[in-house]
PDB file of C-alpha atoms in Angstrom:
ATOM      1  CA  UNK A 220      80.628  70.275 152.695  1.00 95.00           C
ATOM      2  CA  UNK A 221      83.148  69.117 149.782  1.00 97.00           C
ATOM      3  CA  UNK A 222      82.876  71.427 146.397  1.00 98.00           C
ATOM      4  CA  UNK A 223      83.503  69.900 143.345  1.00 98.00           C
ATOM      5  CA  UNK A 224      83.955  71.591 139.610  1.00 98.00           C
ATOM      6  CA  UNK A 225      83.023  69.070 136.865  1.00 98.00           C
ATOM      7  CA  UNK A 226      84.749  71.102 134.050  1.00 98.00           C
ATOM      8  CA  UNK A 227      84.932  71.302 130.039  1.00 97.00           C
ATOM      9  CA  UNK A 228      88.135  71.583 129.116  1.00 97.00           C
ATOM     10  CA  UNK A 229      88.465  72.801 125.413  1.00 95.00           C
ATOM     11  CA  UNK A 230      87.018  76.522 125.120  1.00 93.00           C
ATOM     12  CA  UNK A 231      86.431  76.563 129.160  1.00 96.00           C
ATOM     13  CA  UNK A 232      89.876  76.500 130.562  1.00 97.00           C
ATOM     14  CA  UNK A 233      91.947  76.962 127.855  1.00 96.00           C
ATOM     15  CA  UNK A 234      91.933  77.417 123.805  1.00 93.00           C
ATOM     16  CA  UNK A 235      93.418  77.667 120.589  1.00 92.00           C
ATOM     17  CA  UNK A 236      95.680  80.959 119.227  1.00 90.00           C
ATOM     18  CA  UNK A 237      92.947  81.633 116.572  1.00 88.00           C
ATOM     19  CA  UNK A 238      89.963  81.966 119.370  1.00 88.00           C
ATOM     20  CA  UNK A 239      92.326  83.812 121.409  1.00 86.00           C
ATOM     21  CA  UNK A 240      94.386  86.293 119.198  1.00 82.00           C
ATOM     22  CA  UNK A 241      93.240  89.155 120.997  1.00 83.00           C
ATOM     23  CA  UNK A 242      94.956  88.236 124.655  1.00 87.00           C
ATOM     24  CA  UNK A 243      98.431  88.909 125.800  1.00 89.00           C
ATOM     25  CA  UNK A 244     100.597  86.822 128.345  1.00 93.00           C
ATOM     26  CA  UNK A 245      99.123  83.556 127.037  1.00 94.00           C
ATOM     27  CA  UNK A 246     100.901  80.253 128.573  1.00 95.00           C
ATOM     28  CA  UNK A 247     100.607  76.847 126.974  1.00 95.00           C
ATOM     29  CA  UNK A 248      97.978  74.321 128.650  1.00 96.00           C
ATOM     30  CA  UNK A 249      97.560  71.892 126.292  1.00 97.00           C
ATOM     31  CA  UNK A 250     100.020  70.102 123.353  1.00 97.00           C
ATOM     32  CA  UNK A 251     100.080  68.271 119.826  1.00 95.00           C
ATOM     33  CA  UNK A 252     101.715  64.431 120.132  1.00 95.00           C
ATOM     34  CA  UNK A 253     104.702  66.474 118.195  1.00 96.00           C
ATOM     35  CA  UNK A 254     105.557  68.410 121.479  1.00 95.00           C
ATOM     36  CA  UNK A 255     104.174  71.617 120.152  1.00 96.00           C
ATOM     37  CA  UNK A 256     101.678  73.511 122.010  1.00 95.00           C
ATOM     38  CA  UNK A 257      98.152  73.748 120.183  1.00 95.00           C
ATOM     39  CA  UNK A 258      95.781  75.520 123.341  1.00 95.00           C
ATOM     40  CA  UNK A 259      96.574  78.341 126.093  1.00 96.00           C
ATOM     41  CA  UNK A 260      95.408  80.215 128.548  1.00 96.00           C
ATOM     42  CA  UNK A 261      94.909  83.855 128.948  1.00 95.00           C
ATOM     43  CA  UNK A 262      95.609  85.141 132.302  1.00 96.00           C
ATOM     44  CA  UNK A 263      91.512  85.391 133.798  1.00 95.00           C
ATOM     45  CA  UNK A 264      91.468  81.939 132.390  1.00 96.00           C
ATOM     46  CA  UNK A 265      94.477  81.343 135.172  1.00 96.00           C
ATOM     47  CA  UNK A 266      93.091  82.972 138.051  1.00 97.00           C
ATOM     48  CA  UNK A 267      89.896  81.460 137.765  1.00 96.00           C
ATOM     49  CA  UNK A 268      91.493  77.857 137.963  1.00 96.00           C
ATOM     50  CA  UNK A 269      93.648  79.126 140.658  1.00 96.00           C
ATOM     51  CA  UNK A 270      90.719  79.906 142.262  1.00 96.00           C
ATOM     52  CA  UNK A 271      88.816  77.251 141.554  1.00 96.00           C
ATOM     53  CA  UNK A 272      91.877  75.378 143.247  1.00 95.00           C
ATOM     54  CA  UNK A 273      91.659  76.720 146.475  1.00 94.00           C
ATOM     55  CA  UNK A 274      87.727  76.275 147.339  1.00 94.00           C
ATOM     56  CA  UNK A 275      87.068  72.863 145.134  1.00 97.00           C
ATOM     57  CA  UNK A 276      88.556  69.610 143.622  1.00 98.00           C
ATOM     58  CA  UNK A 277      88.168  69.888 139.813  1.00 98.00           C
ATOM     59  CA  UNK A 278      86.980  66.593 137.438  1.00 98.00           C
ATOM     60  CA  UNK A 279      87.563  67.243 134.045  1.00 98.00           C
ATOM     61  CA  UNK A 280      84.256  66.352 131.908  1.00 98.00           C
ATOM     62  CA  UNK A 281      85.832  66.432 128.446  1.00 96.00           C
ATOM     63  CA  UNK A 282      85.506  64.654 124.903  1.00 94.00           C
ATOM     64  CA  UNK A 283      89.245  64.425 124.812  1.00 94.00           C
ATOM     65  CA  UNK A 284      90.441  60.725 124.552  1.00 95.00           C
ATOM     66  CA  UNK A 285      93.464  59.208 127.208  1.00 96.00           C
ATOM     67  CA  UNK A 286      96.181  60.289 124.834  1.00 96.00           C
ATOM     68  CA  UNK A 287      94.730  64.004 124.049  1.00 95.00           C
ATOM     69  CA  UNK A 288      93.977  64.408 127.744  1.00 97.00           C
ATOM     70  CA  UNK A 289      97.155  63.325 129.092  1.00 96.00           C
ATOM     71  CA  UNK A 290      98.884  65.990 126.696  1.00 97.00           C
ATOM     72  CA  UNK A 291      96.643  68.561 128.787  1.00 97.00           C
ATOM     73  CA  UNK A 292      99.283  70.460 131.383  1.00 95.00           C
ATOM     74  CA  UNK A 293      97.063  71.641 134.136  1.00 95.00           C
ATOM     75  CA  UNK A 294      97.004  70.574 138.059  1.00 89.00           C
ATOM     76  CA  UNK A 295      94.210  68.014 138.337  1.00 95.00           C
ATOM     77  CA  UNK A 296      94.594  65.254 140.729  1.00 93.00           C
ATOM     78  CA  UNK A 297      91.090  63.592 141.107  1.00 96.00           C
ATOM     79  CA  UNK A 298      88.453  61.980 138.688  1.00 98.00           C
ATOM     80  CA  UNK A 299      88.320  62.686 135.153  1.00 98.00           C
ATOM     81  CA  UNK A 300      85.578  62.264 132.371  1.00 98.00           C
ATOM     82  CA  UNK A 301      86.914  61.601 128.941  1.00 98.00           C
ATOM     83  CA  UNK A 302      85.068  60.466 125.563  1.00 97.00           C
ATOM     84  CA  UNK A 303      82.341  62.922 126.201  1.00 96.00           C
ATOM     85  CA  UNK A 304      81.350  60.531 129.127  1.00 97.00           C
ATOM     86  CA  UNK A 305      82.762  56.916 127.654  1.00 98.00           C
ATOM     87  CA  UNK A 306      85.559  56.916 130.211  1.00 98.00           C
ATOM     88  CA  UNK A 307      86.066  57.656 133.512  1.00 98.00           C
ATOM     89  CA  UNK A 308      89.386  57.814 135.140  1.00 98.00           C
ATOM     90  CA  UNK A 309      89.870  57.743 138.856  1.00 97.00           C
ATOM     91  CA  UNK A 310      92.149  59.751 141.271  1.00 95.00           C
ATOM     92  CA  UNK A 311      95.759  59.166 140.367  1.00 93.00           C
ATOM     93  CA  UNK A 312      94.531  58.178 136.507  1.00 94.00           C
ATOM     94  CA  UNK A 313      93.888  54.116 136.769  1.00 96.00           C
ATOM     95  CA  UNK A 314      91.367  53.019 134.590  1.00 97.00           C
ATOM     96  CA  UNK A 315      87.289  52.794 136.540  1.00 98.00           C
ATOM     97  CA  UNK A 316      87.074  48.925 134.590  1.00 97.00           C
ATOM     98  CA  UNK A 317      83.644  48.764 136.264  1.00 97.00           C
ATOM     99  CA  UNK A 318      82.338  52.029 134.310  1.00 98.00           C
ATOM    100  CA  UNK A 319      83.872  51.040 130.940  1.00 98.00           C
ATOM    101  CA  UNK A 320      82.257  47.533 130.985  1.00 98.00           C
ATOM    102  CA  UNK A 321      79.113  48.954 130.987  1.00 97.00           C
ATOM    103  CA  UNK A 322      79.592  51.838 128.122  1.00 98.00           C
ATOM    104  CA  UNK A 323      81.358  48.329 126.180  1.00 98.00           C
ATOM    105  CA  UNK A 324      77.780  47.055 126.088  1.00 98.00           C
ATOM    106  CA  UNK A 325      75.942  50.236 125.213  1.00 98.00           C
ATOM    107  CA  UNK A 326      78.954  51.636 122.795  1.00 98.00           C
ATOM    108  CA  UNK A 327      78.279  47.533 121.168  1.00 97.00           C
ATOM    109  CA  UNK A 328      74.587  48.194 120.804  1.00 98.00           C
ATOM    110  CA  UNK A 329      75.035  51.649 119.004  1.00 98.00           C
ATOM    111  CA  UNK A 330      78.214  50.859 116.511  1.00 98.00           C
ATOM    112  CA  UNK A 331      75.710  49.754 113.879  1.00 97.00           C
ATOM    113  CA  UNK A 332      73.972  52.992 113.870  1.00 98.00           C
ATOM    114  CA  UNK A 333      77.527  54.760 113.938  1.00 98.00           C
ATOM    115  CA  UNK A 334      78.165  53.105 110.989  1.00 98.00           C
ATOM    116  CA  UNK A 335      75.323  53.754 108.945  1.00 97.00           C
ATOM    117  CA  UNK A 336      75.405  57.303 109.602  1.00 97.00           C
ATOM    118  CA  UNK A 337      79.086  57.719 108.279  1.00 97.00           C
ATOM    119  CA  UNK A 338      77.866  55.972 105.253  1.00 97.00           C
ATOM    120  CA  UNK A 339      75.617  58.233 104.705  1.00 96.00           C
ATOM    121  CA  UNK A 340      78.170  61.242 105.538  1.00 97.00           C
ATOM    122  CA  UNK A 341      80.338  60.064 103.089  1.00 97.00           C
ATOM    123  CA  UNK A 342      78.540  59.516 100.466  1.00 97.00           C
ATOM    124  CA  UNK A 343      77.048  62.929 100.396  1.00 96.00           C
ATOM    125  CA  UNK A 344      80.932  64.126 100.274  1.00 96.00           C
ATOM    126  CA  UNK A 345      81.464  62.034  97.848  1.00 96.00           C
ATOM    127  CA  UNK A 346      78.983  63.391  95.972  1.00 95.00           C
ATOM    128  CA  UNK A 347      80.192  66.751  96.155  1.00 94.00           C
ATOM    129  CA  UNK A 348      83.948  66.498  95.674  1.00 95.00           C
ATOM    130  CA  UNK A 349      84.792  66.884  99.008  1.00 94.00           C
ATOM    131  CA  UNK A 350      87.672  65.169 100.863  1.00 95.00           C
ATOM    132  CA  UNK A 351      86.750  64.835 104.226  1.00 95.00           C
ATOM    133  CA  UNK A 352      85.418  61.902 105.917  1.00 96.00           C
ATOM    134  CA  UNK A 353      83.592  60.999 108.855  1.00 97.00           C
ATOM    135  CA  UNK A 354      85.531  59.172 111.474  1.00 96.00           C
ATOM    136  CA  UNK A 355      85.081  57.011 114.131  1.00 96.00           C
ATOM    137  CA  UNK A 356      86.229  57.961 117.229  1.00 95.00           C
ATOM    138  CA  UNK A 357      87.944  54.944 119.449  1.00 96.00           C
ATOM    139  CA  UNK A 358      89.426  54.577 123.151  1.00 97.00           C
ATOM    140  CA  UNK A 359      90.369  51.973 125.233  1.00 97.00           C
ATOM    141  CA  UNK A 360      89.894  49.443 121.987  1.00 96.00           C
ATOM    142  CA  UNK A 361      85.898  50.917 122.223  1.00 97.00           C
ATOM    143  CA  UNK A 362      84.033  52.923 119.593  1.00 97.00           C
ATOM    144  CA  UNK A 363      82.162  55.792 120.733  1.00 97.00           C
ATOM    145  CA  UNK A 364      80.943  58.493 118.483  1.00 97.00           C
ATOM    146  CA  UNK A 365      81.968  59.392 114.745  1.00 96.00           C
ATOM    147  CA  UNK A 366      83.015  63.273 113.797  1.00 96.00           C
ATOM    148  CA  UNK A 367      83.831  65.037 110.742  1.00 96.00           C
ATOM    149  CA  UNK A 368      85.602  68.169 110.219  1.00 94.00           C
ATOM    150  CA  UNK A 369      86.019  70.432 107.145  1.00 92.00           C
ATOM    151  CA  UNK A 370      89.470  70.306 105.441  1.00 90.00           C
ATOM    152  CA  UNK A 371      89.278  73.888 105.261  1.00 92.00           C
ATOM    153  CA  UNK A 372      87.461  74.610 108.288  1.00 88.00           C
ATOM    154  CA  UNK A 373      84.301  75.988 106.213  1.00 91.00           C
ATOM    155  CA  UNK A 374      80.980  76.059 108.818  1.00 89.00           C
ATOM    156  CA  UNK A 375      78.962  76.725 106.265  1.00 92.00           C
ATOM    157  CA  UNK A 376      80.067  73.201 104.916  1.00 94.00           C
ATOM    158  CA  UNK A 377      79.141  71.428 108.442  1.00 95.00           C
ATOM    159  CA  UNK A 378      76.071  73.136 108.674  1.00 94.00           C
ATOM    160  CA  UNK A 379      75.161  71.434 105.234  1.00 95.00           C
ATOM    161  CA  UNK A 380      75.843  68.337 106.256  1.00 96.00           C
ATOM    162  CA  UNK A 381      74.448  68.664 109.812  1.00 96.00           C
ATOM    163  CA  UNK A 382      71.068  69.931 108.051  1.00 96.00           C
ATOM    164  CA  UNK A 383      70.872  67.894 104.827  1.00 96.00           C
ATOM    165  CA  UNK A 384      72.054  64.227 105.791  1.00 95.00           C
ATOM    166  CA  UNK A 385      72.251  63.955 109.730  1.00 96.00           C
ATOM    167  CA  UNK A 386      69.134  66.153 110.770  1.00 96.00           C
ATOM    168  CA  UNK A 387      67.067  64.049 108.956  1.00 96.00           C
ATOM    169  CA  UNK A 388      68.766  60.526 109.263  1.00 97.00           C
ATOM    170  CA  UNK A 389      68.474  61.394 113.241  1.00 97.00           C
ATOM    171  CA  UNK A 390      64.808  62.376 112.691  1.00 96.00           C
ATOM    172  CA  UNK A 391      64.585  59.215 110.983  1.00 95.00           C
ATOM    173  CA  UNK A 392      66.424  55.190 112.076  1.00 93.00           C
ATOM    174  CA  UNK A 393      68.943  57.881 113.861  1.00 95.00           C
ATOM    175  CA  UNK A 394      66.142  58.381 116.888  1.00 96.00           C
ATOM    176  CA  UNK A 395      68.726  56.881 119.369  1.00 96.00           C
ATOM    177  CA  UNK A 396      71.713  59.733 118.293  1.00 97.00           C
ATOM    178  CA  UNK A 397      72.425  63.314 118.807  1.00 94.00           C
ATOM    179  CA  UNK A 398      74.181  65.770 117.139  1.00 95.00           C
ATOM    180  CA  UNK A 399      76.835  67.849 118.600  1.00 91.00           C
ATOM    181  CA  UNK A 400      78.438  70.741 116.580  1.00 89.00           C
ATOM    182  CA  UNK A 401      80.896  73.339 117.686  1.00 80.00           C
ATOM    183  CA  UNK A 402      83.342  75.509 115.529  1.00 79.00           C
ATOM    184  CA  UNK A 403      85.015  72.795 112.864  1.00 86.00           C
ATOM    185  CA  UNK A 404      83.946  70.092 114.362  1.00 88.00           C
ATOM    186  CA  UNK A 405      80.435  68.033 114.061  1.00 94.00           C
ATOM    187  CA  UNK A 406      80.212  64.658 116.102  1.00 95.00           C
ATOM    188  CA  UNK A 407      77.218  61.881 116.441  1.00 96.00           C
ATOM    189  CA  UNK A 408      76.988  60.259 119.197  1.00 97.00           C
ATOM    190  CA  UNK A 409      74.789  57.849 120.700  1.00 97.00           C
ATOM    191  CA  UNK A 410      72.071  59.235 123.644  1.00 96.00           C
ATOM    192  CA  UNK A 411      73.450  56.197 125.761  1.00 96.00           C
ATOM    193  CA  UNK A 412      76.785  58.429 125.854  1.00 97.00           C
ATOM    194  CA  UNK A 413      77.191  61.904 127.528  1.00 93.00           C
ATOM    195  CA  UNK A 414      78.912  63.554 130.167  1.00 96.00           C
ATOM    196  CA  UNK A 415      75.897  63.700 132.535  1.00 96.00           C
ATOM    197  CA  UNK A 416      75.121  60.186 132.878  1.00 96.00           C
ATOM    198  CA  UNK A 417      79.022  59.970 134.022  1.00 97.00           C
ATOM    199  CA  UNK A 418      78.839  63.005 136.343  1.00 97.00           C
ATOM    200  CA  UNK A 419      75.707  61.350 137.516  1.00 97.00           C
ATOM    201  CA  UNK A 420      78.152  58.092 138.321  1.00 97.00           C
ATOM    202  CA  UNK A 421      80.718  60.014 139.996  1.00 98.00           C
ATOM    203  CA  UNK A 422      78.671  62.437 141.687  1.00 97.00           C
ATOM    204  CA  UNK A 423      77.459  58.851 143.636  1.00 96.00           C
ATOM    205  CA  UNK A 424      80.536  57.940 144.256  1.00 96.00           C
ATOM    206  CA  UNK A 425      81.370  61.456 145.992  1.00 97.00           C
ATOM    207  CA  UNK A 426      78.306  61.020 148.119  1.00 97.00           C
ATOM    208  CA  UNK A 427      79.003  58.024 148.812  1.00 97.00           C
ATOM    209  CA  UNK A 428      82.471  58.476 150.558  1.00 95.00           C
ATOM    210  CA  UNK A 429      82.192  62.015 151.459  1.00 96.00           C
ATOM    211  CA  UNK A 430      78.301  62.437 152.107  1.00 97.00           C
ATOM    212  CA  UNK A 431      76.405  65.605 150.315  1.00 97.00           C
ATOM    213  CA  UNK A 432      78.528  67.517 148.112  1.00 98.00           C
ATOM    214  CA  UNK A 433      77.984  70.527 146.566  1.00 98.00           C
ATOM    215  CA  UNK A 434      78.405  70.240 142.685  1.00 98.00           C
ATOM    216  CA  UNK A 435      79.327  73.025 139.877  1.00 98.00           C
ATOM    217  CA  UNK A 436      79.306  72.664 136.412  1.00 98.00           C
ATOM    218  CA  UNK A 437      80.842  74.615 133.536  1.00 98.00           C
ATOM    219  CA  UNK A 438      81.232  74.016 130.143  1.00 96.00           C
ATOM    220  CA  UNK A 439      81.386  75.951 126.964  1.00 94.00           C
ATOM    221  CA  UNK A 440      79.269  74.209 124.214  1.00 90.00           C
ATOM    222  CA  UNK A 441      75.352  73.246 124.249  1.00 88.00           C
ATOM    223  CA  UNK A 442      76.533  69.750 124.651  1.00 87.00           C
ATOM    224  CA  UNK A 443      77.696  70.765 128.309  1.00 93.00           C
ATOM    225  CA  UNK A 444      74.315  71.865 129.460  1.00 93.00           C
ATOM    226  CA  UNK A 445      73.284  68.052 130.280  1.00 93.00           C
ATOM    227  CA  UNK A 446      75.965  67.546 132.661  1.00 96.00           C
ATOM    228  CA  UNK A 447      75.774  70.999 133.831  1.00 97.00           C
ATOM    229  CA  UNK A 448      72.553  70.791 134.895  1.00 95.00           C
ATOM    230  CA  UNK A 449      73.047  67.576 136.585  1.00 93.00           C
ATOM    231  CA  UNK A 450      75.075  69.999 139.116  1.00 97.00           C
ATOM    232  CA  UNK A 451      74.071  72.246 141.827  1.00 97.00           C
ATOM    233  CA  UNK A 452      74.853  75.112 139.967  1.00 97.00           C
ATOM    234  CA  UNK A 453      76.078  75.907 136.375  1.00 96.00           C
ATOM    235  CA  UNK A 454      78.938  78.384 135.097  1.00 96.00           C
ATOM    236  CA  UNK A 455      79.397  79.521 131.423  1.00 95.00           C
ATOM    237  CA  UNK A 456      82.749  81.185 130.233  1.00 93.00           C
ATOM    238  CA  UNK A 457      80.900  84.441 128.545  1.00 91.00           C
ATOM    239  CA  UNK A 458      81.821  85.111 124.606  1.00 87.00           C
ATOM    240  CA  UNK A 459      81.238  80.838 124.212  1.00 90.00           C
ATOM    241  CA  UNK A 460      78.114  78.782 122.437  1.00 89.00           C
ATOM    242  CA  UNK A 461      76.553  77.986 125.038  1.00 90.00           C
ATOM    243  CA  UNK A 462      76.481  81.643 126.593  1.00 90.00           C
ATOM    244  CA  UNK A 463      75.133  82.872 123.489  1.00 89.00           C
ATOM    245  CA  UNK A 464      72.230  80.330 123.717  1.00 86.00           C
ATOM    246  CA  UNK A 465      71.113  81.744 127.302  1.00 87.00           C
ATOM    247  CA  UNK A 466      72.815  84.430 128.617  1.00 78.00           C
ATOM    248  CA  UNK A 467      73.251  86.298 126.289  1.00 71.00           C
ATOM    249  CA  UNK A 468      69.869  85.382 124.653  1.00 63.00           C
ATOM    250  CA  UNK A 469      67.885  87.280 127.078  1.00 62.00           C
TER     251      UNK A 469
END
């Protein structure tokens, strides 16, 4: 039976200096358009993927766009899952057309909303003399999901906005959005995008030309668990979010 590892990239394989400063014999993984590396890996990072090499094909599931995810130096030669789900590229990194048509029309149906809710972002920043701005996040000349980050990477600043303007504008018009929000970064994104409902797609496609499968999952953030438990079985780097939510919760 064919194994397959749908994996986060960001915090999973690989990660910045700061979340990292404690590790020796770090390598580079992943780089800034300048040239200069930005994420690493520590060496348990390594054998796992070196590992995970040997007994299964790995598919990136990541929220990286084309550009950040083609900057990302690691040995993957099958399907990959960018835009937290928006895109799906296929073995040797053509474009699946067929897939993006279809997020087009959803992505279409939810830029009003996106809108709106960096409207009302902003003007709560505005508000309180802060610079940063919510942006929205493009691919493939197709909105997806908007994200805002601190300019001085204050979480007590994202939690403020996360509880005082989109918690309640999701509990509100904002019914068809979540909210994702890990380290310096907090994203909306519509329900009609995730990484699951693409693993979902590909894990069809396996089946299709391969039969059953057997289907892993890891991820780092809370925003993982969907697609991860759209697998066979789940895996969660310990010391992350999303081990802190369960197993180390218990």
């Amino acid at each position: 039976m064919k194994k397959f590892l749908f994996v986060d990239l960001d915090d999973t394989l690989f990660q910045t200096p700061k979340k990292c400063a404690a590790e020796v014999a770090l390598e580079p993984a992943a780089y800034l358009k300048n040239g200069e590396a930005c994420s690493y890996t520590t060496p348990r990072q390594r054998a796992f993927t070196e590992f995970a090499n040997r007994e299964m094909t790995l598919i990136p599931a990541t929220a990286r766009n084309a550009d950040a995810f083609g900057r990302v130096k690691l040995p993957f030669a099958s399907y990959a899952v960018l835009d937290y789900g928006g895109v799906v590229l296929q073995p040797g990194g053509a474009l699946d057309a067929g897939w993006l048509d279809l997020m087009r029309a959803d992505m279409h149906v939810a830029l009003p909303g996106l809108r709106e809710a960096m409207d009302v972002i902003d003007d709560f920043q505005v508000k309180l003399g802060r610079p940063s701005r919510a942006r929205l996040i493009e691919d493939y000349a197709t909105p997806f999901y908007i994200v805002i980050k601190d300019h001085e990477a204050n979480a007590e600043r994202l939690a403020e906005i996360e509880m005082e303007v989109l918690r309640p504008w999701v509990d509100g018009p904002g019914a068809d959005y979540f909210i994702h929000r890990n380290g310096n970064n907090l994203a909306l994104l519509p329900q009609t995008l995730n990484k699951a409902r693409a693993v979902a797609y590909l894990r069809a496609e396996l089946e299709a030309e391969h039969g059953p499968i057997l289907s892993f999952g890891m991820g780092d953030s809370r925003s993982d668990a969907r697609f991860m438990a759209a697998c066979d079985y789940a895996i969660i780097p310990n010391g992350t979010q999303l081990a802190a939510l369960t197993v180390a919760a218990l």
